[in-house]
Amino acid sequence: MLLALLLAVGPVPPEVAQKLVGGALTSGVAYARLQELTDAIGARLSGSPGAAAAVQWALKKLQQDGLAARTEAVKVPHWVRGEETAEILASPAGIGHRLAVTALGNSIGGSATAEVVEARSVAEIAALGAAVRGKIVFFNHTMSAPADYGKFVEMRSHGPSASGRAGAVAVLLRSLATASFRSPHTGLTIYDADAPRVPAAAVSTEDADLLHRLLQRGPVRVRIALGCRMLPDADSANVIGEVRGREKPDEVVLIGAHLDSWDLAQGANDDGAGVAMVMEAGRLIASLQQRPRRTLRVVLFMNEENGLAGGKGYAAAHQAELGRHVAALEADSGADRPLSVRLRTGEGGNAMLAPWLLPLESLDIHLEEGDAGGADLTPMDGALVPLVSVHPDVTHYFDIHHSAADTLDKIDPENLAKNAAAIAVVAYALAEMPATLPRPAARPATH
Ligand SMILES: [Zn+2]
């Protein structure tokens, strides 16, 4: 019996496996924390009172959990939304319609009344040439699955600058979403320094369909007014908690998530859930009888959504020790059922880690080939830190992503706890294994 139990947990001591997996599944702490973060603090866009409150809250909780906790200051963009309206104007050809819109993050404010031109890609703007001048560009697309996000996100990030350069007066983007009940989905747009800036907003997928149908029948005029604006950069911080390694305290296993959220909702799924998971993993590991060999560092990044100041600030502040970061994980893919663990590592890394993940067999979570990453980890790309992901089912992730529907009711407490268990086991394994994962090859250049 004892032998069977030992086999089931591999090299992980049974009492550790019990404390990490059993603890996560029964404590209820991750969900209780998420409820505090969402219902009591709420939206946490960089520079907002909610973001400031979240920093203080997280610092206190990490300290309560027995981690050595601190903040590391970062300057963040401070963008505020304001009134936002848009409508299709009535004409002899048809009635008017109010549009469900929301400004893209970091958009300038302003208003415009103009005819609409539909485009299907950023590249198409150049091809349209003079047809765009003085018009509102409407970016339409066919996103229907999570994998489509990467294909179409360029229209949000760079479509407004391409349109401004071509002489457009404003931009409407079909929300990057896999479902909608007429809720527009925001997200970051990035203005090129050399392009005229135009106001840019997301429109609900239903209203995008309406625009498309009307454009098939003739010219459509829209009036749009956005009250958003950029304020001076604000003081904020990443929040860090550590369980110091008992043998190799200089070697660091980083588990992170981002503390900021968009302003339209509570940011429960993006990324309150990730925050709750990595805090719970840190709490459970801090409660073990014996600390792991290496240092576990919980990093709650600020400003992932509209600037990445926290990720960039962390990489810069810790440049000298990134070579001793032996693994890094960011939980930022929601909180649905965890399916697998994936690695970005050198040759042989998967085989090294596999036996240490046996405690996750009971949750049907397996190591699989794939890739790992996280936006806040990209600024440390050059250091070739092995990356790890606990990969949840993301089928419904983009149904609510960056929209007013990202609220606590979308989170299943049991799946949240399973994710926390998986992160706890993965983090413990990486901090305790006798050897460290081989470092991965450099990422192939994308351009
Ligand atoms: Zn996120």
PDB file of C-alpha atoms in Angstrom, residues 11-250:
ATOM      1  CA  PRO A  11       9.787  11.662  -6.296  1.00  0.00           C
ATOM      2  CA  VAL A  12       7.407  14.079  -4.552  1.00  0.00           C
ATOM      3  CA  PRO A  13       7.095  13.157  -0.846  1.00  0.00           C
ATOM      4  CA  PRO A  14       3.537  11.874  -0.246  1.00  0.00           C
ATOM      5  CA  GLU A  15       2.870  14.376   2.511  1.00  0.00           C
ATOM      6  CA  VAL A  16       3.915  17.184   0.142  1.00  0.00           C
ATOM      7  CA  ALA A  17       1.662  15.897  -2.642  1.00  0.00           C
ATOM      8  CA  GLN A  18      -1.192  15.672  -0.155  1.00  0.00           C
ATOM      9  CA  LYS A  19      -0.636  19.173   1.148  1.00  0.00           C
ATOM     10  CA  LEU A  20      -0.358  20.761  -2.312  1.00  0.00           C
ATOM     11  CA  VAL A  21      -3.113  18.905  -4.176  1.00  0.00           C
ATOM     12  CA  GLY A  22      -5.399  18.107  -1.245  1.00  0.00           C
ATOM     13  CA  GLY A  23      -4.812  21.542   0.221  1.00  0.00           C
ATOM     14  CA  ALA A  24      -5.699  23.398  -2.977  1.00  0.00           C
ATOM     15  CA  LEU A  25      -8.817  21.290  -3.583  1.00  0.00           C
ATOM     16  CA  THR A  26     -10.218  21.707  -0.069  1.00  0.00           C
ATOM     17  CA  SER A  27      -9.034  25.071   1.256  1.00  0.00           C
ATOM     18  CA  GLY A  28     -11.400  27.315  -0.695  1.00  0.00           C
ATOM     19  CA  VAL A  29      -8.783  30.052  -0.278  1.00  0.00           C
ATOM     20  CA  ALA A  30      -8.183  30.751  -3.973  1.00  0.00           C
ATOM     21  CA  TYR A  31     -11.860  31.413  -4.641  1.00  0.00           C
ATOM     22  CA  ALA A  32     -12.290  33.438  -1.443  1.00  0.00           C
ATOM     23  CA  ARG A  33      -9.333  35.591  -2.482  1.00  0.00           C
ATOM     24  CA  LEU A  34     -10.728  36.012  -5.982  1.00  0.00           C
ATOM     25  CA  GLN A  35     -14.034  37.114  -4.500  1.00  0.00           C
ATOM     26  CA  GLU A  36     -12.260  39.764  -2.415  1.00  0.00           C
ATOM     27  CA  LEU A  37     -10.291  40.971  -5.425  1.00  0.00           C
ATOM     28  CA  THR A  38     -13.349  41.173  -7.692  1.00  0.00           C
ATOM     29  CA  ASP A  39     -16.292  42.056  -5.435  1.00  0.00           C
ATOM     30  CA  ALA A  40     -14.471  44.250  -2.904  1.00  0.00           C
ATOM     31  CA  ILE A  41     -11.797  45.860  -5.115  1.00  0.00           C
ATOM     32  CA  GLY A  42     -13.173  45.408  -8.633  1.00  0.00           C
ATOM     33  CA  ALA A  43     -11.705  46.733 -11.864  1.00  0.00           C
ATOM     34  CA  ARG A  44      -7.961  47.353 -11.716  1.00  0.00           C
ATOM     35  CA  LEU A  45      -6.816  49.266 -14.780  1.00  0.00           C
ATOM     36  CA  SER A  46      -3.300  50.710 -14.315  1.00  0.00           C
ATOM     37  CA  GLY A  47      -3.321  54.031 -12.482  1.00  0.00           C
ATOM     38  CA  SER A  48      -6.866  53.542 -11.132  1.00  0.00           C
ATOM     39  CA  PRO A  49      -7.836  53.481  -7.455  1.00  0.00           C
ATOM     40  CA  GLY A  50      -8.701  49.771  -7.922  1.00  0.00           C
ATOM     41  CA  ALA A  51      -5.176  48.977  -9.098  1.00  0.00           C
ATOM     42  CA  ALA A  52      -3.682  50.831  -6.132  1.00  0.00           C
ATOM     43  CA  ALA A  53      -5.983  49.000  -3.729  1.00  0.00           C
ATOM     44  CA  ALA A  54      -5.088  45.662  -5.323  1.00  0.00           C
ATOM     45  CA  VAL A  55      -1.370  46.296  -4.768  1.00  0.00           C
ATOM     46  CA  GLN A  56      -1.915  46.908  -1.046  1.00  0.00           C
ATOM     47  CA  TRP A  57      -4.309  43.966  -0.756  1.00  0.00           C
ATOM     48  CA  ALA A  58      -1.922  41.530  -2.439  1.00  0.00           C
ATOM     49  CA  LEU A  59       1.028  42.699  -0.357  1.00  0.00           C
ATOM     50  CA  LYS A  60      -0.916  42.089   2.842  1.00  0.00           C
ATOM     51  CA  LYS A  61      -2.191  38.659   1.758  1.00  0.00           C
ATOM     52  CA  LEU A  62       1.263  37.428   0.735  1.00  0.00           C
ATOM     53  CA  GLN A  63       2.604  38.536   4.114  1.00  0.00           C
ATOM     54  CA  GLN A  64      -0.254  36.764   5.899  1.00  0.00           C
ATOM     55  CA  ASP A  65       0.588  33.617   3.970  1.00  0.00           C
ATOM     56  CA  GLY A  66       4.113  33.607   5.353  1.00  0.00           C
ATOM     57  CA  LEU A  67       5.928  34.828   2.251  1.00  0.00           C
ATOM     58  CA  ALA A  68       8.567  37.547   2.341  1.00  0.00           C
ATOM     59  CA  ALA A  69       6.603  40.188   0.447  1.00  0.00           C
ATOM     60  CA  ARG A  70       7.468  43.554  -1.049  1.00  0.00           C
ATOM     61  CA  THR A  71       6.466  45.906  -3.836  1.00  0.00           C
ATOM     62  CA  GLU A  72       8.730  46.999  -6.681  1.00  0.00           C
ATOM     63  CA  ALA A  73       7.789  50.412  -8.087  1.00  0.00           C
ATOM     64  CA  VAL A  74       6.881  50.868 -11.755  1.00  0.00           C
ATOM     65  CA  LYS A  75       5.511  53.879 -13.642  1.00  0.00           C
ATOM     66  CA  VAL A  76       2.402  52.988 -15.594  1.00  0.00           C
ATOM     67  CA  PRO A  77       0.269  54.613 -18.283  1.00  0.00           C
ATOM     68  CA  HIS A  78      -2.890  56.130 -16.814  1.00  0.00           C
ATOM     69  CA  TRP A  79      -5.693  56.010 -19.315  1.00  0.00           C
ATOM     70  CA  VAL A  80      -9.290  56.762 -18.389  1.00  0.00           C
ATOM     71  CA  ARG A  81     -12.410  55.930 -20.351  1.00  0.00           C
ATOM     72  CA  GLY A  82     -15.261  58.477 -20.176  1.00  0.00           C
ATOM     73  CA  GLU A  83     -18.535  58.711 -22.083  1.00  0.00           C
ATOM     74  CA  GLU A  84     -18.628  56.740 -25.307  1.00  0.00           C
ATOM     75  CA  THR A  85     -21.406  56.670 -27.883  1.00  0.00           C
ATOM     76  CA  ALA A  86     -21.838  55.802 -31.519  1.00  0.00           C
ATOM     77  CA  GLU A  87     -24.775  55.571 -33.863  1.00  0.00           C
ATOM     78  CA  ILE A  88     -25.608  54.777 -37.427  1.00  0.00           C
ATOM     79  CA  LEU A  89     -27.338  57.910 -38.723  1.00  0.00           C
ATOM     80  CA  ALA A  90     -30.801  57.716 -40.177  1.00  0.00           C
ATOM     81  CA  SER A  91     -31.002  58.464 -43.884  1.00  0.00           C
ATOM     82  CA  PRO A  92     -33.624  58.329 -46.632  1.00  0.00           C
ATOM     83  CA  ALA A  93     -32.423  54.741 -47.121  1.00  0.00           C
ATOM     84  CA  GLY A  94     -32.993  53.557 -43.561  1.00  0.00           C
ATOM     85  CA  ILE A  95     -33.504  54.138 -39.851  1.00  0.00           C
ATOM     86  CA  GLY A  96     -30.792  55.060 -37.350  1.00  0.00           C
ATOM     87  CA  HIS A  97     -29.257  52.577 -34.869  1.00  0.00           C
ATOM     88  CA  ARG A  98     -27.367  53.066 -31.643  1.00  0.00           C
ATOM     89  CA  LEU A  99     -24.161  51.019 -31.624  1.00  0.00           C
ATOM     90  CA  ALA A 100     -22.739  49.160 -28.624  1.00  0.00           C
ATOM     91  CA  VAL A 101     -19.162  50.463 -28.584  1.00  0.00           C
ATOM     92  CA  THR A 102     -16.276  50.818 -26.168  1.00  0.00           C
ATOM     93  CA  ALA A 103     -13.008  52.651 -26.726  1.00  0.00           C
ATOM     94  CA  LEU A 104      -9.887  50.607 -27.370  1.00  0.00           C
ATOM     95  CA  GLY A 105      -7.382  50.942 -24.555  1.00  0.00           C
ATOM     96  CA  ASN A 106      -5.041  53.959 -24.854  1.00  0.00           C
ATOM     97  CA  SER A 107      -7.212  55.466 -27.636  1.00  0.00           C
ATOM     98  CA  ILE A 108      -7.386  59.225 -27.866  1.00  0.00           C
ATOM     99  CA  GLY A 109     -10.784  60.779 -27.302  1.00  0.00           C
ATOM    100  CA  GLY A 110     -12.657  62.770 -29.902  1.00  0.00           C
ATOM    101  CA  SER A 111     -15.604  62.635 -32.193  1.00  0.00           C
ATOM    102  CA  ALA A 112     -16.280  62.125 -35.867  1.00  0.00           C
ATOM    103  CA  THR A 113     -19.225  61.888 -38.224  1.00  0.00           C
ATOM    104  CA  ALA A 114     -18.395  60.224 -41.492  1.00  0.00           C
ATOM    105  CA  GLU A 115     -19.125  57.526 -44.005  1.00  0.00           C
ATOM    106  CA  VAL A 116     -17.927  54.023 -43.129  1.00  0.00           C
ATOM    107  CA  VAL A 117     -15.463  51.945 -45.157  1.00  0.00           C
ATOM    108  CA  GLU A 118     -15.152  48.258 -44.346  1.00  0.00           C
ATOM    109  CA  ALA A 119     -11.736  46.571 -44.323  1.00  0.00           C
ATOM    110  CA  ARG A 120     -10.670  43.025 -43.521  1.00  0.00           C
ATOM    111  CA  SER A 121      -7.023  43.555 -42.626  1.00  0.00           C
ATOM    112  CA  VAL A 122      -4.441  46.194 -41.861  1.00  0.00           C
ATOM    113  CA  ALA A 123      -2.797  45.518 -45.219  1.00  0.00           C
ATOM    114  CA  GLU A 124      -6.054  46.315 -46.988  1.00  0.00           C
ATOM    115  CA  ILE A 125      -5.935  49.913 -45.726  1.00  0.00           C
ATOM    116  CA  ALA A 126      -2.995  50.738 -47.959  1.00  0.00           C
ATOM    117  CA  ALA A 127      -4.742  49.064 -50.906  1.00  0.00           C
ATOM    118  CA  LEU A 128      -7.897  51.128 -50.333  1.00  0.00           C
ATOM    119  CA  GLY A 129      -5.812  54.296 -50.638  1.00  0.00           C
ATOM    120  CA  ALA A 130      -7.839  57.463 -51.179  1.00  0.00           C
ATOM    121  CA  ALA A 131     -11.105  55.619 -50.449  1.00  0.00           C
ATOM    122  CA  VAL A 132     -10.221  55.811 -46.731  1.00  0.00           C
ATOM    123  CA  ARG A 133      -9.589  59.554 -46.590  1.00  0.00           C
ATOM    124  CA  GLY A 134     -12.075  61.351 -44.340  1.00  0.00           C
ATOM    125  CA  LYS A 135     -13.881  58.077 -43.547  1.00  0.00           C
ATOM    126  CA  ILE A 136     -14.427  55.878 -40.502  1.00  0.00           C
ATOM    127  CA  VAL A 137     -12.638  52.578 -41.075  1.00  0.00           C
ATOM    128  CA  PHE A 138     -14.617  49.544 -39.923  1.00  0.00           C
ATOM    129  CA  PHE A 139     -12.371  46.515 -39.402  1.00  0.00           C
ATOM    130  CA  ASN A 140     -14.410  43.351 -39.805  1.00  0.00           C
ATOM    131  CA  HIS A 141     -13.203  39.748 -39.459  1.00  0.00           C
ATOM    132  CA  THR A 142     -14.338  36.160 -38.929  1.00  0.00           C
ATOM    133  CA  MET A 143     -13.049  35.298 -35.459  1.00  0.00           C
ATOM    134  CA  SER A 144     -14.852  32.165 -34.301  1.00  0.00           C
ATOM    135  CA  ALA A 145     -12.286  30.235 -32.225  1.00  0.00           C
ATOM    136  CA  PRO A 146      -9.611  31.129 -29.664  1.00  0.00           C
ATOM    137  CA  ALA A 147      -6.814  30.452 -32.157  1.00  0.00           C
ATOM    138  CA  ASP A 148      -8.206  33.234 -34.389  1.00  0.00           C
ATOM    139  CA  TYR A 149      -7.221  35.894 -31.843  1.00  0.00           C
ATOM    140  CA  GLY A 150      -3.609  35.859 -32.950  1.00  0.00           C
ATOM    141  CA  LYS A 151      -4.666  36.129 -36.583  1.00  0.00           C
ATOM    142  CA  PHE A 152      -6.816  39.221 -36.123  1.00  0.00           C
ATOM    143  CA  VAL A 153      -5.363  41.097 -33.139  1.00  0.00           C
ATOM    144  CA  GLU A 154      -3.167  43.192 -35.464  1.00  0.00           C
ATOM    145  CA  MET A 155      -6.319  45.056 -36.553  1.00  0.00           C
ATOM    146  CA  ARG A 156      -6.770  46.206 -32.938  1.00  0.00           C
ATOM    147  CA  SER A 157      -3.140  46.937 -32.143  1.00  0.00           C
ATOM    148  CA  HIS A 158      -2.086  48.555 -35.444  1.00  0.00           C
ATOM    149  CA  GLY A 159      -5.279  49.180 -37.438  1.00  0.00           C
ATOM    150  CA  PRO A 160      -5.888  52.655 -35.974  1.00  0.00           C
ATOM    151  CA  SER A 161      -2.405  53.905 -36.909  1.00  0.00           C
ATOM    152  CA  ALA A 162      -2.637  52.435 -40.413  1.00  0.00           C
ATOM    153  CA  SER A 163      -6.015  54.125 -40.801  1.00  0.00           C
ATOM    154  CA  GLY A 164      -4.784  57.451 -39.442  1.00  0.00           C
ATOM    155  CA  ARG A 165      -1.892  57.366 -41.870  1.00  0.00           C
ATOM    156  CA  ALA A 166      -4.322  56.844 -44.749  1.00  0.00           C
ATOM    157  CA  GLY A 167      -6.383  59.859 -43.702  1.00  0.00           C
ATOM    158  CA  ALA A 168      -9.250  58.127 -41.853  1.00  0.00           C
ATOM    159  CA  VAL A 169     -10.976  60.065 -39.049  1.00  0.00           C
ATOM    160  CA  ALA A 170     -11.873  57.193 -36.686  1.00  0.00           C
ATOM    161  CA  VAL A 171     -11.840  53.411 -36.398  1.00  0.00           C
ATOM    162  CA  LEU A 172     -14.458  50.846 -35.425  1.00  0.00           C
ATOM    163  CA  LEU A 173     -13.244  47.292 -34.819  1.00  0.00           C
ATOM    164  CA  ARG A 174     -15.442  44.216 -34.698  1.00  0.00           C
ATOM    165  CA  SER A 175     -14.829  42.889 -31.180  1.00  0.00           C
ATOM    166  CA  LEU A 176     -12.230  40.125 -30.969  1.00  0.00           C
ATOM    167  CA  ALA A 177     -14.626  37.666 -29.394  1.00  0.00           C
ATOM    168  CA  THR A 178     -15.924  34.113 -29.774  1.00  0.00           C
ATOM    169  CA  ALA A 179     -19.334  34.970 -28.344  1.00  0.00           C
ATOM    170  CA  SER A 180     -21.286  38.084 -27.550  1.00  0.00           C
ATOM    171  CA  PHE A 181     -24.533  39.290 -26.120  1.00  0.00           C
ATOM    172  CA  ARG A 182     -23.930  42.690 -27.643  1.00  0.00           C
ATOM    173  CA  SER A 183     -21.068  43.511 -25.313  1.00  0.00           C
ATOM    174  CA  PRO A 184     -18.069  45.155 -27.006  1.00  0.00           C
ATOM    175  CA  HIS A 185     -14.609  43.802 -26.071  1.00  0.00           C
ATOM    176  CA  THR A 186     -11.820  46.329 -25.509  1.00  0.00           C
ATOM    177  CA  GLY A 187      -8.055  45.771 -25.664  1.00  0.00           C
ATOM    178  CA  LEU A 188      -4.896  47.680 -26.337  1.00  0.00           C
ATOM    179  CA  THR A 189      -4.234  49.740 -29.423  1.00  0.00           C
ATOM    180  CA  ILE A 190      -0.721  51.040 -30.083  1.00  0.00           C
ATOM    181  CA  TYR A 191      -0.241  54.318 -31.923  1.00  0.00           C
ATOM    182  CA  ASP A 192       2.847  54.573 -34.110  1.00  0.00           C
ATOM    183  CA  ALA A 193       4.822  57.720 -33.265  1.00  0.00           C
ATOM    184  CA  ASP A 194       4.735  58.914 -36.877  1.00  0.00           C
ATOM    185  CA  ALA A 195       1.051  58.323 -37.648  1.00  0.00           C
ATOM    186  CA  PRO A 196      -1.869  60.717 -37.033  1.00  0.00           C
ATOM    187  CA  ARG A 197      -3.864  59.483 -34.031  1.00  0.00           C
ATOM    188  CA  VAL A 198      -7.549  58.761 -34.555  1.00  0.00           C
ATOM    189  CA  PRO A 199     -10.175  57.690 -31.996  1.00  0.00           C
ATOM    190  CA  ALA A 200     -10.693  53.908 -32.028  1.00  0.00           C
ATOM    191  CA  ALA A 201     -13.435  51.759 -30.536  1.00  0.00           C
ATOM    192  CA  ALA A 202     -14.605  48.168 -30.532  1.00  0.00           C
ATOM    193  CA  VAL A 203     -18.162  47.477 -31.637  1.00  0.00           C
ATOM    194  CA  SER A 204     -20.188  44.424 -30.558  1.00  0.00           C
ATOM    195  CA  THR A 205     -20.175  41.530 -33.007  1.00  0.00           C
ATOM    196  CA  GLU A 206     -23.933  41.926 -33.506  1.00  0.00           C
ATOM    197  CA  ASP A 207     -23.498  45.575 -34.450  1.00  0.00           C
ATOM    198  CA  ALA A 208     -20.587  44.660 -36.702  1.00  0.00           C
ATOM    199  CA  ASP A 209     -22.932  42.292 -38.534  1.00  0.00           C
ATOM    200  CA  LEU A 210     -25.487  45.091 -38.817  1.00  0.00           C
ATOM    201  CA  LEU A 211     -22.889  47.495 -40.244  1.00  0.00           C
ATOM    202  CA  HIS A 212     -21.802  44.856 -42.735  1.00  0.00           C
ATOM    203  CA  ARG A 213     -25.378  44.164 -43.865  1.00  0.00           C
ATOM    204  CA  LEU A 214     -26.176  47.839 -44.304  1.00  0.00           C
ATOM    205  CA  LEU A 215     -22.944  48.466 -46.207  1.00  0.00           C
ATOM    206  CA  GLN A 216     -24.020  45.793 -48.713  1.00  0.00           C
ATOM    207  CA  ARG A 217     -26.989  48.004 -49.553  1.00  0.00           C
ATOM    208  CA  GLY A 218     -25.363  51.408 -49.760  1.00  0.00           C
ATOM    209  CA  PRO A 219     -23.432  54.135 -47.969  1.00  0.00           C
ATOM    210  CA  VAL A 220     -23.605  54.182 -44.157  1.00  0.00           C
ATOM    211  CA  ARG A 221     -22.810  57.209 -42.024  1.00  0.00           C
ATOM    212  CA  VAL A 222     -21.794  56.880 -38.370  1.00  0.00           C
ATOM    213  CA  ARG A 223     -21.313  59.419 -35.603  1.00  0.00           C
ATOM    214  CA  ILE A 224     -18.891  58.389 -32.886  1.00  0.00           C
ATOM    215  CA  ALA A 225     -17.828  60.269 -29.732  1.00  0.00           C
ATOM    216  CA  LEU A 226     -15.246  58.967 -27.237  1.00  0.00           C
ATOM    217  CA  GLY A 227     -14.491  60.768 -23.966  1.00  0.00           C
ATOM    218  CA  CYS A 228     -11.381  58.760 -23.101  1.00  0.00           C
ATOM    219  CA  ARG A 229      -7.997  60.376 -22.448  1.00  0.00           C
ATOM    220  CA  MET A 230      -4.454  59.665 -21.353  1.00  0.00           C
ATOM    221  CA  LEU A 231      -3.322  61.269 -18.085  1.00  0.00           C
ATOM    222  CA  PRO A 232       0.302  61.620 -16.930  1.00  0.00           C
ATOM    223  CA  ASP A 233       2.007  58.318 -16.005  1.00  0.00           C
ATOM    224  CA  ALA A 234       1.122  57.078 -12.528  1.00  0.00           C
ATOM    225  CA  ASP A 235       3.118  55.452  -9.742  1.00  0.00           C
ATOM    226  CA  SER A 236       2.313  51.791  -9.262  1.00  0.00           C
ATOM    227  CA  ALA A 237       4.081  48.537  -8.451  1.00  0.00           C
ATOM    228  CA  ASN A 238       4.597  44.847  -9.046  1.00  0.00           C
ATOM    229  CA  VAL A 239       3.923  42.819  -5.897  1.00  0.00           C
ATOM    230  CA  ILE A 240       6.385  40.068  -5.036  1.00  0.00           C
ATOM    231  CA  GLY A 241       6.348  37.310  -2.439  1.00  0.00           C
ATOM    232  CA  GLU A 242       9.089  34.782  -1.801  1.00  0.00           C
ATOM    233  CA  VAL A 243       9.652  31.447  -0.150  1.00  0.00           C
ATOM    234  CA  ARG A 244      13.428  31.441   0.202  1.00  0.00           C
ATOM    235  CA  GLY A 245      15.173  28.288  -1.010  1.00  0.00           C
ATOM    236  CA  ARG A 246      16.748  26.095   1.671  1.00  0.00           C
ATOM    237  CA  GLU A 247      19.827  25.090  -0.399  1.00  0.00           C
ATOM    238  CA  LYS A 248      20.000  27.302  -3.461  1.00  0.00           C
ATOM    239  CA  PRO A 249      18.306  30.558  -2.523  1.00  0.00           C
ATOM    240  CA  ASP A 250      19.871  32.352  -5.494  1.00  0.00           C
TER     241      ASP A 250
END
